[in-house]
mmCIF file of C-alpha atoms in Angstrom:
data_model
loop_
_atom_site.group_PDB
_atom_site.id
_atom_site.type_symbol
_atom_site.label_atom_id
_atom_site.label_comp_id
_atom_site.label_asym_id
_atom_site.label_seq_id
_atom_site.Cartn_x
_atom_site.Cartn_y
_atom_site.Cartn_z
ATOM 1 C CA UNK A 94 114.980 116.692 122.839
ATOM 2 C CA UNK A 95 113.159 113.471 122.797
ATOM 3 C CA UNK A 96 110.765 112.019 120.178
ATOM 4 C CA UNK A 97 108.953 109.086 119.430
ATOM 5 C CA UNK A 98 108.267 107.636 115.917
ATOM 6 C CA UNK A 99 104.797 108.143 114.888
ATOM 7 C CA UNK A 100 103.175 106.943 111.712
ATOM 8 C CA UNK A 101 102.215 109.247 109.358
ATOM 9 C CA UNK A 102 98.286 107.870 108.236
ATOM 10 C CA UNK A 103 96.174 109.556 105.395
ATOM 11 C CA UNK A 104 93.240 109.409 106.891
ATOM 12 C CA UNK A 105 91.537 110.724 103.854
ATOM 13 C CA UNK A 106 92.100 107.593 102.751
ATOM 14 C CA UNK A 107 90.597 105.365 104.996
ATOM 15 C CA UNK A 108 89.665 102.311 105.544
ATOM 16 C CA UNK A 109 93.924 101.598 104.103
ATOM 17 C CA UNK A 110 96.536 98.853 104.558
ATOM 18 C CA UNK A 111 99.988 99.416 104.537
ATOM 19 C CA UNK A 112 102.743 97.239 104.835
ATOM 20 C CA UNK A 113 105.299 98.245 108.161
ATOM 21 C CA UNK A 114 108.430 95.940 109.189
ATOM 22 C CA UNK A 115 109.486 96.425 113.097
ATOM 23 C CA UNK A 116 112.724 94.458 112.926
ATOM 24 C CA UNK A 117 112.742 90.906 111.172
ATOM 25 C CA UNK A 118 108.862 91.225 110.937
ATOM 26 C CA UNK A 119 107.088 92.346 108.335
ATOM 27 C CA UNK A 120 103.409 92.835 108.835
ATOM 28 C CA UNK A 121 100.480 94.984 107.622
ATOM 29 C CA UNK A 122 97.718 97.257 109.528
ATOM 30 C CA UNK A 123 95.171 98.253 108.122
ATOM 31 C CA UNK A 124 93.030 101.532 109.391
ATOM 32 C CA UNK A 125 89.559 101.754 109.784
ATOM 33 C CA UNK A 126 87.270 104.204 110.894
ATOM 34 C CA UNK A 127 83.887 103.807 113.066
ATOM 35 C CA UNK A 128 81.455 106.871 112.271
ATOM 36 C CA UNK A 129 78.694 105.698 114.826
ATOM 37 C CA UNK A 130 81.381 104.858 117.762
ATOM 38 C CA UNK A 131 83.729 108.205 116.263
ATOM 39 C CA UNK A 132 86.470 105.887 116.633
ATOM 40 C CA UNK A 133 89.434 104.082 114.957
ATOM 41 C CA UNK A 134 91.081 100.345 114.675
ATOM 42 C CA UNK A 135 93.525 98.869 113.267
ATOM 43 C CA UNK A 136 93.799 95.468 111.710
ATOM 44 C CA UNK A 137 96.651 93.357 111.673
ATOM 45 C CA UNK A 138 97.907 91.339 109.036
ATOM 46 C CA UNK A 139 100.994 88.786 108.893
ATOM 47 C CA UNK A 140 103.489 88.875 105.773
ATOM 48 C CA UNK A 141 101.299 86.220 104.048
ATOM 49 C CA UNK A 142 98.235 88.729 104.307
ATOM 50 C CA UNK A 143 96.210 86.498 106.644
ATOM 51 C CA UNK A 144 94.330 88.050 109.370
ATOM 52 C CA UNK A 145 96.342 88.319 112.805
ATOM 53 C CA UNK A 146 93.950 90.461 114.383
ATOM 54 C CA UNK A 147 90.738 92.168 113.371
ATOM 55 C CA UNK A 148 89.301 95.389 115.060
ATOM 56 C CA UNK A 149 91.658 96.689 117.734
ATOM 57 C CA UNK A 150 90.175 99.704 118.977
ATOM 58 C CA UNK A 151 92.618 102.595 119.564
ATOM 59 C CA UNK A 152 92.576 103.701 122.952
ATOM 60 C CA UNK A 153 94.381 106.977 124.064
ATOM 61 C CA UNK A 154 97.678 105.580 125.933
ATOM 62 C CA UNK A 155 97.032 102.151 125.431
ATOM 63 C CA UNK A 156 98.959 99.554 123.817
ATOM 64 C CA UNK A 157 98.002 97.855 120.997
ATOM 65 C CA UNK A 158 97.037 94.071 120.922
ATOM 66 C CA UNK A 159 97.878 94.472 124.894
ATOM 67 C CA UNK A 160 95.502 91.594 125.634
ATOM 68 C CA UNK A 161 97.172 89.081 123.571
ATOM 69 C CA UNK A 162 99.636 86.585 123.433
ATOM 70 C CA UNK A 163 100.791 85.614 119.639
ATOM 71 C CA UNK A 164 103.980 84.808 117.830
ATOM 72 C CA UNK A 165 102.920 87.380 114.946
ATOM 73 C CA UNK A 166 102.076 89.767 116.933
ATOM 74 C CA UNK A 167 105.189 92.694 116.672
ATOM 75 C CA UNK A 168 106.744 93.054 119.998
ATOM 76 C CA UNK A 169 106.855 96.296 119.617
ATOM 77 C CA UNK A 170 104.505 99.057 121.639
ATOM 78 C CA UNK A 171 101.926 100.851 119.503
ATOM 79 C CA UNK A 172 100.469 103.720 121.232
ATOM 80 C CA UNK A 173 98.107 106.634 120.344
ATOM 81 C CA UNK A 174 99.573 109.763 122.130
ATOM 82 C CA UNK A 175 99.676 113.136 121.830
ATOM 83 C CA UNK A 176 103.182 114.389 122.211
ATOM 84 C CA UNK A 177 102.330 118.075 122.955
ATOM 85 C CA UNK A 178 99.034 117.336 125.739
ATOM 86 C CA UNK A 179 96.661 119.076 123.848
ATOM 87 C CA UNK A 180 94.270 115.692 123.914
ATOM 88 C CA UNK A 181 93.601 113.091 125.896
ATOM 89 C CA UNK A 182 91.216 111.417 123.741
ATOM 90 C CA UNK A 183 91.550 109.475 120.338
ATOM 91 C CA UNK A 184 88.795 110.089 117.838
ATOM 92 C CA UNK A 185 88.173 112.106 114.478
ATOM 93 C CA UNK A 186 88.388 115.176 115.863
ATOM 94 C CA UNK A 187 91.955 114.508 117.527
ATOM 95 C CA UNK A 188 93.890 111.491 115.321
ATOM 96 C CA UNK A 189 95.768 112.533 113.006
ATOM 97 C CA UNK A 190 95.886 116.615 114.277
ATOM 98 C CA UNK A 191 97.443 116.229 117.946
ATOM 99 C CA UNK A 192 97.193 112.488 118.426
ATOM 100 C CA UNK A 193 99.212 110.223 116.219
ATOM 101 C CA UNK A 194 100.068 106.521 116.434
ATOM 102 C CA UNK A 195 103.690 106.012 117.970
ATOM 103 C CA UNK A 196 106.034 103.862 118.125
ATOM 104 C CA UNK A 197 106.585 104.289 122.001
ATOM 105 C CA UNK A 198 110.212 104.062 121.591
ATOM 106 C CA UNK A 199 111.937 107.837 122.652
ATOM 107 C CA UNK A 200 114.784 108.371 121.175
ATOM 108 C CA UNK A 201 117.072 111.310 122.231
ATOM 109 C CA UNK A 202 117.671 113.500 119.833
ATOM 110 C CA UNK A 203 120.001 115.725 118.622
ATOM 111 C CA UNK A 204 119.237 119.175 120.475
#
């Protein structure tokens, strides 16, 4: 079986910022929610709590901060996906239920 890592978000909690560390890198994203647009973004923070990046929209299958190139950005791929293809989309009705925030990193498990 494979599986990616997903954050787990309370997103009766939002807008939140929570610290992550992917590797040597320590940064924090913070979660926001747009009620006219019904969608999400994340903002991210380096470990000195300045602003990296402000308003990334998440896009179903796309990777975060795709369109930049920055030192403190994580070189890691952030994707919203939905593991069991229920959704395609990523909005209030779908994040959080079928559609979670991965780490798009599979990693074979055990069975």
């Amino acid at each position: 079986m494979s599986y990616r890592s997903k954050f787990d978000i309370d997103l009766t909690n939002i807008p939140q910022v929570f610290s992550t560390t992917f590797g040597n890198l320590t940064v924090s994203l913070g979660i926001n929610y747009n009620a006219l647009g019904d969608f999400y973004t994340v903002d991210l923070y380096d470990n000195q709590g300045n602003q990296v990046i402000m308003g990334e929209k998440l896009v179903y299958g796309k990777r975060l901060w795709s369109n930049y190139v920055d030192p403190r950005i994580p070189s890691i791929d952030l994707i919203p996906l939905d593991e069991s293809g229920v959704s395609k989309v990523c909005n209030k009705e779908t994040f959080g239920k079928t559609v979670f925030l991965y780490i798009d990193t599979v990693v074979e498990g055990n069975g």
